[in-house]
Tab-separated table of C-alpha atoms in Angstrom:
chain	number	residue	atom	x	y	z
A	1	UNK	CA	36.971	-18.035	58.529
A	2	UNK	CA	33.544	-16.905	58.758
A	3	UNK	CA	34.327	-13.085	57.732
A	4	UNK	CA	36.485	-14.759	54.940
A	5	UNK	CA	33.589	-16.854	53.764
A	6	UNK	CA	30.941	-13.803	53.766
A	7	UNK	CA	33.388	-11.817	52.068
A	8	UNK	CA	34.003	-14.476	49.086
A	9	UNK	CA	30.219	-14.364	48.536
A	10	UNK	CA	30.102	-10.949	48.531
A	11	UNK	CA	32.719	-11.038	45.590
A	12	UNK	CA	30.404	-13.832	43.685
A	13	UNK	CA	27.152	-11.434	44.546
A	14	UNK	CA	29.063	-8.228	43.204
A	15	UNK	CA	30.635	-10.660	40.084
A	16	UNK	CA	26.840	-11.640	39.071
A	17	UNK	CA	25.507	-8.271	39.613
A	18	UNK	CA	28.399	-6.817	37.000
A	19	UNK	CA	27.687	-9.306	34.617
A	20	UNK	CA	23.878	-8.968	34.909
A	21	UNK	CA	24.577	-5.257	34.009
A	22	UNK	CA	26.639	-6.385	30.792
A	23	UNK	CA	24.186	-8.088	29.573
A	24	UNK	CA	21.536	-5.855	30.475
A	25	UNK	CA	23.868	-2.869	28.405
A	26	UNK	CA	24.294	-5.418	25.543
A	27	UNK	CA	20.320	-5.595	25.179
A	28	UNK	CA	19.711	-2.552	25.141
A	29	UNK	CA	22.642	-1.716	22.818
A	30	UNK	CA	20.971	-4.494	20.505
A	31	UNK	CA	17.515	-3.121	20.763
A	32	UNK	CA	18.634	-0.074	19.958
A	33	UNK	CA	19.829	-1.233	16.868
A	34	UNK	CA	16.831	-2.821	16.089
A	35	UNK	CA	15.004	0.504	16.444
A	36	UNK	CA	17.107	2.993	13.759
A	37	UNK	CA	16.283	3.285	10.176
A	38	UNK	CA	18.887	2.970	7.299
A	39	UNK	CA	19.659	6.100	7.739
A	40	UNK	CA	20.088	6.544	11.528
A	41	UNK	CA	21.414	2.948	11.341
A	42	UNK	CA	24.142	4.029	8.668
A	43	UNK	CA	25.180	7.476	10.800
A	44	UNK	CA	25.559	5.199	13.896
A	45	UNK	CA	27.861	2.407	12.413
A	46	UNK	CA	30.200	5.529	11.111
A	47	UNK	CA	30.793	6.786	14.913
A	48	UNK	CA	31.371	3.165	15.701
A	49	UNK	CA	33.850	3.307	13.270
A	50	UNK	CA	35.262	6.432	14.354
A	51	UNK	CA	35.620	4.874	17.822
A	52	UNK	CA	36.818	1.608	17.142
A	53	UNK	CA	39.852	1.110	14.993
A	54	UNK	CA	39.481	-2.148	14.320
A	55	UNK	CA	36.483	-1.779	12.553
A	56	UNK	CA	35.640	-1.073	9.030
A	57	UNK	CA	32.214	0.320	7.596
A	58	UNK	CA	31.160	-0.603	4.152
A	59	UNK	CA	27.443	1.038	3.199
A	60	UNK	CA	26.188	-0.466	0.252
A	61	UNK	CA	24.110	2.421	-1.388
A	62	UNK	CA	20.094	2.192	-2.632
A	63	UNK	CA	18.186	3.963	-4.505
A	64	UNK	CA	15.870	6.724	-2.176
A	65	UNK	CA	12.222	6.505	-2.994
A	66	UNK	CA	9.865	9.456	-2.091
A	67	UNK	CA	7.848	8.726	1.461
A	68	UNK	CA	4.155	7.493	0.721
A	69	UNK	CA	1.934	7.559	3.476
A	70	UNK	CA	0.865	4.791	4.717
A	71	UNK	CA	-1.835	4.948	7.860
A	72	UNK	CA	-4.384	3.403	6.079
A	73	UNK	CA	-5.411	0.013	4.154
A	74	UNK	CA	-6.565	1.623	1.091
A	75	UNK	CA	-4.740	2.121	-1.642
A	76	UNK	CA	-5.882	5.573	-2.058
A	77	UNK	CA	-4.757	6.519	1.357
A	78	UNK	CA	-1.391	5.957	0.682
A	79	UNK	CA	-0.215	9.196	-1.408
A	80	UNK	CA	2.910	10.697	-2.429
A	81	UNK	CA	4.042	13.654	0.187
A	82	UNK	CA	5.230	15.855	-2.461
A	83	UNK	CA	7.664	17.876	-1.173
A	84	UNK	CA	8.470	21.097	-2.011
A	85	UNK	CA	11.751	22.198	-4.072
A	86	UNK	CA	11.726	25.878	-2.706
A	87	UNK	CA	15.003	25.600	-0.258
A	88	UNK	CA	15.064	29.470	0.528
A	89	UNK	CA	13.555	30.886	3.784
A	90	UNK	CA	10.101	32.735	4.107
A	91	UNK	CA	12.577	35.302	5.749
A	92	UNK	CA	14.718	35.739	3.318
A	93	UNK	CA	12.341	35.210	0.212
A	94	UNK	CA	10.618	38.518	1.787
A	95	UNK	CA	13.427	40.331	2.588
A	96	UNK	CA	14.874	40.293	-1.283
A	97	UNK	CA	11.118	41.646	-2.082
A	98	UNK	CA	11.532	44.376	0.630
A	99	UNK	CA	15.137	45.035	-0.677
A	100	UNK	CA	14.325	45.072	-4.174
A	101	UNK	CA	10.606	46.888	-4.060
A	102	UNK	CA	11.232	49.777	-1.310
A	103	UNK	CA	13.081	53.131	-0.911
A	104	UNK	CA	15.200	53.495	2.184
A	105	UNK	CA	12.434	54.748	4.113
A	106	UNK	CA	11.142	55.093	8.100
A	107	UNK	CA	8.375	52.782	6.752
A	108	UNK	CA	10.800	49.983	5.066
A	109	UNK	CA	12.779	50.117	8.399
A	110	UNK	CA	9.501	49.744	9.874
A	111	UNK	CA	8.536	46.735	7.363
A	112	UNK	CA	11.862	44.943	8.007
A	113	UNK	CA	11.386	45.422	11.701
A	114	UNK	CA	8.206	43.146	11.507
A	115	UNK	CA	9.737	40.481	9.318
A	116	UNK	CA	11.323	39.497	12.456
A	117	UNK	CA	7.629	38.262	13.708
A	118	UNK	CA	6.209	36.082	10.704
A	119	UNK	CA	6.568	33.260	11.362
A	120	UNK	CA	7.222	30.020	9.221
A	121	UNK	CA	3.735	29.787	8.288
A	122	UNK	CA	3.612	33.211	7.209
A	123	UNK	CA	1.635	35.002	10.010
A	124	UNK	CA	2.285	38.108	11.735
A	125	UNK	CA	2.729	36.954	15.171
A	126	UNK	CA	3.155	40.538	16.721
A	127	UNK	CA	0.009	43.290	17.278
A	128	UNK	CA	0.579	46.991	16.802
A	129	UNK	CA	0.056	47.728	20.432
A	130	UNK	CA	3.561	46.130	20.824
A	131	UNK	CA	5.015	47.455	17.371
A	132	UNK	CA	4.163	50.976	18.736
A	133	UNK	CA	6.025	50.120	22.290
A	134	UNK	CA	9.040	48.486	20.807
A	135	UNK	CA	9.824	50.985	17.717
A	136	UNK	CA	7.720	54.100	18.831
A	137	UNK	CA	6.157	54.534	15.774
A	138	UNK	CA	2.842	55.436	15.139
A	139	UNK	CA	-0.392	53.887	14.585
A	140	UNK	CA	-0.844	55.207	11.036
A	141	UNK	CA	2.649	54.448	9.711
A	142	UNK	CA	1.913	50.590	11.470
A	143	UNK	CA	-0.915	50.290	9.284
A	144	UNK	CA	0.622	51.050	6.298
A	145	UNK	CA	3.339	49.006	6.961
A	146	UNK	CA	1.564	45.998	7.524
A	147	UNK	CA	-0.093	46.900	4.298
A	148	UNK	CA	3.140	47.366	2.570
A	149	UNK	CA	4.189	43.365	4.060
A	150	UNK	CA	0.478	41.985	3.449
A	151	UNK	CA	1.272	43.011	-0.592
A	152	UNK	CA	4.785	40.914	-1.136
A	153	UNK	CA	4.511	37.278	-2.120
A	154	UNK	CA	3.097	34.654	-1.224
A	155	UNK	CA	-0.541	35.753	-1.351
A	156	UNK	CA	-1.686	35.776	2.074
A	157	UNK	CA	1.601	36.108	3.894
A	158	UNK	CA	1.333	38.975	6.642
A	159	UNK	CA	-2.065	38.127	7.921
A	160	UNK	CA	-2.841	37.871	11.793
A	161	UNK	CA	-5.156	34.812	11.341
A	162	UNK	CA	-7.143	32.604	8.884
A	163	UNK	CA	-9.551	34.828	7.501
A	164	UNK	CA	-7.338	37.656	7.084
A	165	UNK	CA	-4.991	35.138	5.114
A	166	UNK	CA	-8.075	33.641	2.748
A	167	UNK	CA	-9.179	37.592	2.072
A	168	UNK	CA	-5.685	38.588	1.574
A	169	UNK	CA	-5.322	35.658	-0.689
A	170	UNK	CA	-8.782	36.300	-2.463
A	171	UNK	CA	-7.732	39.932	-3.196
A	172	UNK	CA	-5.114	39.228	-5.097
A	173	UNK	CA	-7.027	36.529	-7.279
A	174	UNK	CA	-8.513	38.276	-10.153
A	175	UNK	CA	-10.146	35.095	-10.605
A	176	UNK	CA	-11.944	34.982	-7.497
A	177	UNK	CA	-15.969	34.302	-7.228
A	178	UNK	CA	-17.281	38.428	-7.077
A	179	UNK	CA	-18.702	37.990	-3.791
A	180	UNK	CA	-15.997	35.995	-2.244
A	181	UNK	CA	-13.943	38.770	-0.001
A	182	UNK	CA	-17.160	40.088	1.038
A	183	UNK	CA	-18.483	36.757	2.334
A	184	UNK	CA	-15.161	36.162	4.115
A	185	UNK	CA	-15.156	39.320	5.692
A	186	UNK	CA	-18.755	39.920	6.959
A	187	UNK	CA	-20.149	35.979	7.310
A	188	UNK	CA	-16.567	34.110	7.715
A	189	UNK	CA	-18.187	32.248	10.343
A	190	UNK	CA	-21.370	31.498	8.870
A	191	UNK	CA	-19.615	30.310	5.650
A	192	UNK	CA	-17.222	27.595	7.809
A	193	UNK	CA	-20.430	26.270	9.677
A	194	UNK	CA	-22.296	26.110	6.254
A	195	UNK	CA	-24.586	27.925	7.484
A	196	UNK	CA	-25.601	29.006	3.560
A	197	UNK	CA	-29.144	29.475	3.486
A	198	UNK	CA	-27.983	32.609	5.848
A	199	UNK	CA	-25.744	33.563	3.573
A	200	UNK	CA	-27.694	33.410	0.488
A	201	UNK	CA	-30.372	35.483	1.972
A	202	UNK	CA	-28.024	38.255	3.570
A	203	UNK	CA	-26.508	38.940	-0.038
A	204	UNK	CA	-29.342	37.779	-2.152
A	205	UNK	CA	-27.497	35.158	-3.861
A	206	UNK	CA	-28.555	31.697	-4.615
A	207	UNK	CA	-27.064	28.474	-2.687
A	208	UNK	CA	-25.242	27.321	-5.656
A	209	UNK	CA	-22.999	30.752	-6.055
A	210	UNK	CA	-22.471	30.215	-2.285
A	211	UNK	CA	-20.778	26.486	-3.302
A	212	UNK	CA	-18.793	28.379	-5.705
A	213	UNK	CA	-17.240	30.809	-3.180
A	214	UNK	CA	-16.766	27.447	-0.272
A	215	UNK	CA	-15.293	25.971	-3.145
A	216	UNK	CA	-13.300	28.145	-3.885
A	217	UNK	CA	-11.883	28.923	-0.686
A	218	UNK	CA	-11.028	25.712	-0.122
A	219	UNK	CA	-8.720	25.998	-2.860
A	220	UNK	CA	-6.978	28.347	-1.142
A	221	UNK	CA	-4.222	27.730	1.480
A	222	UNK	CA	-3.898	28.122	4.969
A	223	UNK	CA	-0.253	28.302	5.999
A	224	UNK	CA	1.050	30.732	2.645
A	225	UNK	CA	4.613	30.182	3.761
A	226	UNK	CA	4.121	26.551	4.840
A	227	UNK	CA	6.614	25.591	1.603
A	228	UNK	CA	9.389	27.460	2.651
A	229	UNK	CA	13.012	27.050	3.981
A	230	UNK	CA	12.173	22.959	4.147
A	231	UNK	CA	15.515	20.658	3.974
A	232	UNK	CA	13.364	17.663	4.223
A	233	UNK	CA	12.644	16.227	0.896
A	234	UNK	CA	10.582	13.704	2.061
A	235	UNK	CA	12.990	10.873	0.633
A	236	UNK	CA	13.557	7.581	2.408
A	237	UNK	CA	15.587	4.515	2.274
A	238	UNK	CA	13.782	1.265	2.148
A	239	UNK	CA	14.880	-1.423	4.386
A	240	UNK	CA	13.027	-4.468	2.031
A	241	UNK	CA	11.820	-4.332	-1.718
A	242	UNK	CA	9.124	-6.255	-3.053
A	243	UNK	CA	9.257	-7.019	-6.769
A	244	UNK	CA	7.795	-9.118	-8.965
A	245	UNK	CA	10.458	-11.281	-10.925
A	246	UNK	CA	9.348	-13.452	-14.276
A	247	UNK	CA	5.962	-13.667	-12.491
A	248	UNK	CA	6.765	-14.928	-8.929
A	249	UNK	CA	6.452	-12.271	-6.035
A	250	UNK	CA	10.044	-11.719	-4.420
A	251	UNK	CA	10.958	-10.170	-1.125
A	252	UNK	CA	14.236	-8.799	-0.309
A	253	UNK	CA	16.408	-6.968	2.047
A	254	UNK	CA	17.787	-3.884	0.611
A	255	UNK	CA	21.246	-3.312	0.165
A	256	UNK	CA	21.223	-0.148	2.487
A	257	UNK	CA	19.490	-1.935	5.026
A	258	UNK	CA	23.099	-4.319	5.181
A	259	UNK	CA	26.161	-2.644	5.849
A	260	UNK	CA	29.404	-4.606	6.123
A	261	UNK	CA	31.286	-4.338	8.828
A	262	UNK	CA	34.845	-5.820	8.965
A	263	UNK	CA	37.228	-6.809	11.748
A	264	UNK	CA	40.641	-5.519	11.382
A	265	UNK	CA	42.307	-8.999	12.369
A	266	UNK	CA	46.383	-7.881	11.689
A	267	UNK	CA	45.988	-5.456	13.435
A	268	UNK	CA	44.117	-6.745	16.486
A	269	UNK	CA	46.871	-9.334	16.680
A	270	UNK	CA	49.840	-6.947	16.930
A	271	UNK	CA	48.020	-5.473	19.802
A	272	UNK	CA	47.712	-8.420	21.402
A	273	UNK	CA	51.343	-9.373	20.860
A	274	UNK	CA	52.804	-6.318	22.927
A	275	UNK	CA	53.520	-6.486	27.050
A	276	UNK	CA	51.099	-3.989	28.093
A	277	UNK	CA	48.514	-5.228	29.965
A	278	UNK	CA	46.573	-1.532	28.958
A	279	UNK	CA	46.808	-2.168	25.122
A	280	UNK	CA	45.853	-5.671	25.558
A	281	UNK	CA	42.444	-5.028	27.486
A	282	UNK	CA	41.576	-2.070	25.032
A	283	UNK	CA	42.251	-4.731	22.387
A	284	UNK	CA	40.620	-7.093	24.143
A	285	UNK	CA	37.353	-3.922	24.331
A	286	UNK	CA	37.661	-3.591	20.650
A	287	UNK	CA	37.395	-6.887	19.747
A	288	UNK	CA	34.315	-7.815	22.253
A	289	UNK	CA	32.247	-4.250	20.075
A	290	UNK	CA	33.025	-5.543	16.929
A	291	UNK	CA	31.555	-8.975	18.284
A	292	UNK	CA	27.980	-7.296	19.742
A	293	UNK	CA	27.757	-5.347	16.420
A	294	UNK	CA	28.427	-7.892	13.831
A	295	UNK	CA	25.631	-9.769	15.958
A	296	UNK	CA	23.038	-7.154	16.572
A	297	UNK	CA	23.187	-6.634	12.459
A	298	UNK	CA	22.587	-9.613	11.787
A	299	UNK	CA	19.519	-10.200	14.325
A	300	UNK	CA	18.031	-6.377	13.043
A	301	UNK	CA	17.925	-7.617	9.494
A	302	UNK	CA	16.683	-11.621	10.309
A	303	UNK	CA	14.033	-9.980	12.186
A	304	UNK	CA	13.159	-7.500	10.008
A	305	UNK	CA	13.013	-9.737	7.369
A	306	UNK	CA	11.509	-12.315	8.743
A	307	UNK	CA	8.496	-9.808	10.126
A	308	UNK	CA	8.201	-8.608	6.628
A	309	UNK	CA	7.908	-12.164	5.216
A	310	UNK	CA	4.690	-12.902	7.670
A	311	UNK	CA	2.785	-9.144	6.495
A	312	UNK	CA	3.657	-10.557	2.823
A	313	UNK	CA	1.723	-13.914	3.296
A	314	UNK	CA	-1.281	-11.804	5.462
A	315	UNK	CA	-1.310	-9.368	3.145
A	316	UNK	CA	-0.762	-11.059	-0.053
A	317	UNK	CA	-3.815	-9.583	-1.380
A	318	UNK	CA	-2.729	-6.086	-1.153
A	319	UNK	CA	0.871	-7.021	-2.411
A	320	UNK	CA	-0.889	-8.565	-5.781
A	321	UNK	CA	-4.369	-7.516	-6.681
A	322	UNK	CA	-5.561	-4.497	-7.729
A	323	UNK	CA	-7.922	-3.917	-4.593
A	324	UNK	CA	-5.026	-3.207	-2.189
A	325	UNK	CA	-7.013	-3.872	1.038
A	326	UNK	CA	-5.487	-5.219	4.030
A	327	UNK	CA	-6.456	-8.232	6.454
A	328	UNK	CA	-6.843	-7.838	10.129
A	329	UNK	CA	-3.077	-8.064	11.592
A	330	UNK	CA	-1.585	-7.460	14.618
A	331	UNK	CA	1.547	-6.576	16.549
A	332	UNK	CA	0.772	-9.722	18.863
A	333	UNK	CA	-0.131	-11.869	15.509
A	334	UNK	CA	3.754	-11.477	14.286
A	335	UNK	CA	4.932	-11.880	17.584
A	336	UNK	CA	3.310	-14.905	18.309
A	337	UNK	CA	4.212	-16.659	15.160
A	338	UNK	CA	7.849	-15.818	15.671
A	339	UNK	CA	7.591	-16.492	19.291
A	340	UNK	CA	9.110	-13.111	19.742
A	341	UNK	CA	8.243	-10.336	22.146
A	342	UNK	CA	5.593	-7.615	20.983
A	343	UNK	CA	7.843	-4.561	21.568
A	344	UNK	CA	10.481	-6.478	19.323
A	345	UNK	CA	7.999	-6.446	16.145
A	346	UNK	CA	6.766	-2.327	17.130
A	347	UNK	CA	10.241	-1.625	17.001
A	348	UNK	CA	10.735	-3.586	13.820
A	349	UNK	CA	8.655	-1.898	12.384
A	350	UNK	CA	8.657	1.630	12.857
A	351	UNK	CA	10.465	3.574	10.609
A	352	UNK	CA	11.140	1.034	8.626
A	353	UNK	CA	9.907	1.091	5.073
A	354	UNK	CA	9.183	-1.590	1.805
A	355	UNK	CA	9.918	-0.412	-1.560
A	356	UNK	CA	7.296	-1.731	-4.183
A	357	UNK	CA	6.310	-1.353	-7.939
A	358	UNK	CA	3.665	0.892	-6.587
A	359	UNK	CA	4.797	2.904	-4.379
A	360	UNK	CA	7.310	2.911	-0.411
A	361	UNK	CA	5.286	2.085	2.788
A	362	UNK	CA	5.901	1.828	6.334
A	363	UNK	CA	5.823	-1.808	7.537
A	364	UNK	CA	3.548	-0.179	10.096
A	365	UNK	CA	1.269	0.674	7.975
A	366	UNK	CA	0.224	-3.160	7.270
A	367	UNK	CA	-1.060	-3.733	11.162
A	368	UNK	CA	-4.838	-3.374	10.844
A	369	UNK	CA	-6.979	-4.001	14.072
A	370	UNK	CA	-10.385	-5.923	12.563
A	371	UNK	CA	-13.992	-4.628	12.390
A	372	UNK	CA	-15.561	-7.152	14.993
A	373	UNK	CA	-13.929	-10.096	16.874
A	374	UNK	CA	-16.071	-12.576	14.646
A	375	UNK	CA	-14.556	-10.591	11.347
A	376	UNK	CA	-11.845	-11.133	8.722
A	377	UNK	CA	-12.479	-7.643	7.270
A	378	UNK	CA	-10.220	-4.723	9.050
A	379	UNK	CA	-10.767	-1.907	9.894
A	380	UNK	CA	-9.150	-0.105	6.997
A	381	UNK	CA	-10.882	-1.997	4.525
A	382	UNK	CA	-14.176	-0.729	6.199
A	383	UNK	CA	-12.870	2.782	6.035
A	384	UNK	CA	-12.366	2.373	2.674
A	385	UNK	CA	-15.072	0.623	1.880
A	386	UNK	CA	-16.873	3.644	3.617
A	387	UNK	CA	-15.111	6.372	1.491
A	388	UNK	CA	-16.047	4.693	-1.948
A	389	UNK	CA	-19.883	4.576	-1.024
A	390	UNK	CA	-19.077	8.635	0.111
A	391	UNK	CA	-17.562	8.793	-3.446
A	392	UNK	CA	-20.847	7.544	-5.043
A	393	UNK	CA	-23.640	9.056	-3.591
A	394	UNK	CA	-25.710	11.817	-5.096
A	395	UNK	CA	-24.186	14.685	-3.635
A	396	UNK	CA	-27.375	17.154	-3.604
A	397	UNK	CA	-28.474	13.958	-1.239
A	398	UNK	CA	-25.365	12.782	0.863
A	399	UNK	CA	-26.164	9.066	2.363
A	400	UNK	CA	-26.351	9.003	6.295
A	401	UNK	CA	-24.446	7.036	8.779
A	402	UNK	CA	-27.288	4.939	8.601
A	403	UNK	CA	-27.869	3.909	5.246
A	404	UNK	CA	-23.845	3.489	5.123
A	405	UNK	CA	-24.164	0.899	7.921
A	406	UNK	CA	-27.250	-1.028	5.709
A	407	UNK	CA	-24.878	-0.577	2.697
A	408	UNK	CA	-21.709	-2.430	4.375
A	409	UNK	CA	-24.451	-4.776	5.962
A	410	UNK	CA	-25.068	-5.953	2.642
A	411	UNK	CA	-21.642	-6.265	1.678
A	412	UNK	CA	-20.820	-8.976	4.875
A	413	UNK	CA	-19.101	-5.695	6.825
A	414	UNK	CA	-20.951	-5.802	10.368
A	415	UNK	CA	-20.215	-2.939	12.136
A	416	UNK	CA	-22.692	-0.550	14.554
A	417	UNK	CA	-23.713	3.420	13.032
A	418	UNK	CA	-21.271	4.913	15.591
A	419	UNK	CA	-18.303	2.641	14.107
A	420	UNK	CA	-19.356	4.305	10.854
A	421	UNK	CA	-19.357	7.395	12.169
A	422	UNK	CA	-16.126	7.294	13.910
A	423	UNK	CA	-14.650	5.948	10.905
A	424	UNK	CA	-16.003	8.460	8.376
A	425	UNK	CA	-14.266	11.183	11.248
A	426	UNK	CA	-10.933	8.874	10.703
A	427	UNK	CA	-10.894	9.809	7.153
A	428	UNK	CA	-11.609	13.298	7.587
A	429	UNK	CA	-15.117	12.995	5.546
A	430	UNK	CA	-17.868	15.372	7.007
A	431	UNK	CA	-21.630	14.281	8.078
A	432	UNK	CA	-23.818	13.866	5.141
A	433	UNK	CA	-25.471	17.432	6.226
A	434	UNK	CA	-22.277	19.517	5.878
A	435	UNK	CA	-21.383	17.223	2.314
A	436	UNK	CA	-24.999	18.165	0.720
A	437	UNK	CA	-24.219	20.929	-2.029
A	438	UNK	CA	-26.992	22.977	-3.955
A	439	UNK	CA	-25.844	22.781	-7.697
């Protein structure tokens, strides 16, 4: 009786630990969900679909919108990634040159031979040391190789490293500043670490001509095959649009972001009307994924939704004035207000984006820690407040972390010189030494 008891309790231990599993699978199935994009959402419901014959996938279609960044609060931070509409390989691109330019030589072979070792960026990733090992040519008919792959297009392609790449580049500008492949190749160094005063007295030049050459060279590019060979367009599908409609502010989910999915019902009930035990349990399988799905949908777009209702009311004023600054927000904020947990609204969302008149942003992109504890202003609005008094100052006389803190100090921003420092670094603006310029 005894052994009969501890064995029924084992059953009811082993019953609860199944169904603790199930459920356990189910939320993670549903979190999952909650996690994809449109797209990865979309490409997910189709396997279902594949898998489960009772189920049928409708994908409403919307409109893609090009992919704005969107890590900071300003409105200037959030700019169009354009992308780049050359689909052909850096290999290939060279190898019609090569093909097109050179006799069937020993030095072609030996110029298609180091193709093989430029890489994406367009860098020759290979040194003649182990050219000479691999192909047994000789130093002299290396170098003119390389010299041979240095002159195809794009300018710059075929260099071992930076400076080779900005000289190379430089070269073939007959626009160039005079001095400008000289500087690069003697005082590289000294030109990066503005170190100009140097410069200017090595070649006798004054400070401003040595502007004109930085300037310059920062016109150039560092990566010469960088556009090449990329499928990525840079296109996304939004999962909400906001839109302005006969003067009221309206936010919507898109119809991408809400497939249809449909439950085959005929058919599940001449399954179910058959004597086998088998085809009634894989009905009964079927019926129990369409179930989960049609209920993890409609969770991933109330929450989603919902989540992108509260950034709306915090963030009205970037939604409708012209300023586009955010308000403090964060993960914990939304959570809290929809009594939901704080890895539900981080996976909400990332990756998912809002179409507006003025451009697609990630919802991320809204969450904004503030300056201070006692402050309403984020941090992103201090960045950008930062970055406008950059914009303004008399460049021949760049304003110091210290007179930027004063500035926001007048303004009601509070923050310490080393918050204004480590912002300034955040938005990739120099120290007011290395901004001063001499024309």
């Amino acid at each position: 009786m005894a052994m009969k008891q501890g064995f029924s309790q084992n059953q009811a231990q082993q019953q609860k630990q199944i169904q603790r599993l199930a459920m356990t699978q189910t939320l993670q199935q549903s979190i999952q969900m909650l996690q994809y994009n449109v797209e990865e959402l979309q490409s997910f419901l189709k396997q279902k679909e594949l898998d489960n014959p009772l189920i049928t996938v409708e994908m409403a279609t919307e409109q893609p919108t090009s992919k704005i960044s969107g890590d900071s609060g300003a409105h200037e931070a959030f700019m169009n990634q354009i992308s780049n509409d050359q689909s052909q390989s850096l290999f290939d691109y060279l190898l019609d040159q090569v093909h097109l330019t050179m006799r069937d030589t020993p030095l072609r072979h030996l110029v298609l031979f180091l193709l093989d070792f430029v890489d994406d960026n367009g860098y020759l990733r290979i040194s003649n040391e182990d050219v000479i090992k691999r192909t047994g040519a000789d130093e002299i008919a290396i170098i003119d190789a390389v010299t041979l792959l240095q002159q195809l297009d794009p300018p710059g392609v075929g260099a071992r490293n930076l400076q080779e790449s900005l000289m190379l580049q430089t070269e073939n500008d007959e626009g160039s500043p005079d001095q400008a492949y000289l500087v690069l190749e003697d005082a590289f160094d000294d030109l990066v670490g503005r170190r100009w005063e140097k410069i200017a007295r090595k070649y006798k030049i004054e400070l401003p001509v040595v502007q004109e050459i930085f300037d310059y060279v920062r016109t150039l590019t560092p990566n010469p095959g960088a556009g090449f060979g990329k499928q990525d367009r840079g296109y996304i599908i939004p999962d909400l649009i906001f839109k302005i409609e006969n003067g009221e502010p309206r936010l919507m989910q898109s119809k991408a972001s809400k497939p249809k999915v449909s439950f085959a019902d005929q058919y599940f009930k001449q399954l179910k009307q058959t004597t086998d035990d088998e085809v009634h349990k894989y009905a009964a399988e079927k019926k129990k994924e369409y179930d989960w799905i049609a209920k993890s949908l409609g969770q991933r777009e109330d929450t989603i939704l919902r989540v992108g209702k509260i950034i709306f009311e915090r963030q009205r004023n970037f939604f409708l004035s012209k300023t586009k600054e955010l308000n403090p927000l964060l993960l914990r904020d939304v959570a809290n207000k929809l009594h939901l947990h704080e890895s539900t609204i981080s996976r909400a969302v990332n990756g998912k984006y809002i179409s507006t008149p003025f451009g697609t942003f990630e919802l991320k992109a809204f969450f904004s820690n503030a300056v201070n504890q006692n402050s309403d202003v984020s941090a992103d609005a201090a960045k950008e407040r930062i970055r406008k008094i950059i914009d303004a100052e008399d460049k021949s006389k760049p304003i110091s972390d210290a007179k930027i803190e004063k500035n926001l100090k007048d303004d009601g921003i509070t923050i310490s010189r080393r918050t204004v420092a480590k912002y300034r670094e955040a938005l990739g603006i120099q120290s007011s030494s290395k901004r001063k310029r001499f024309e």
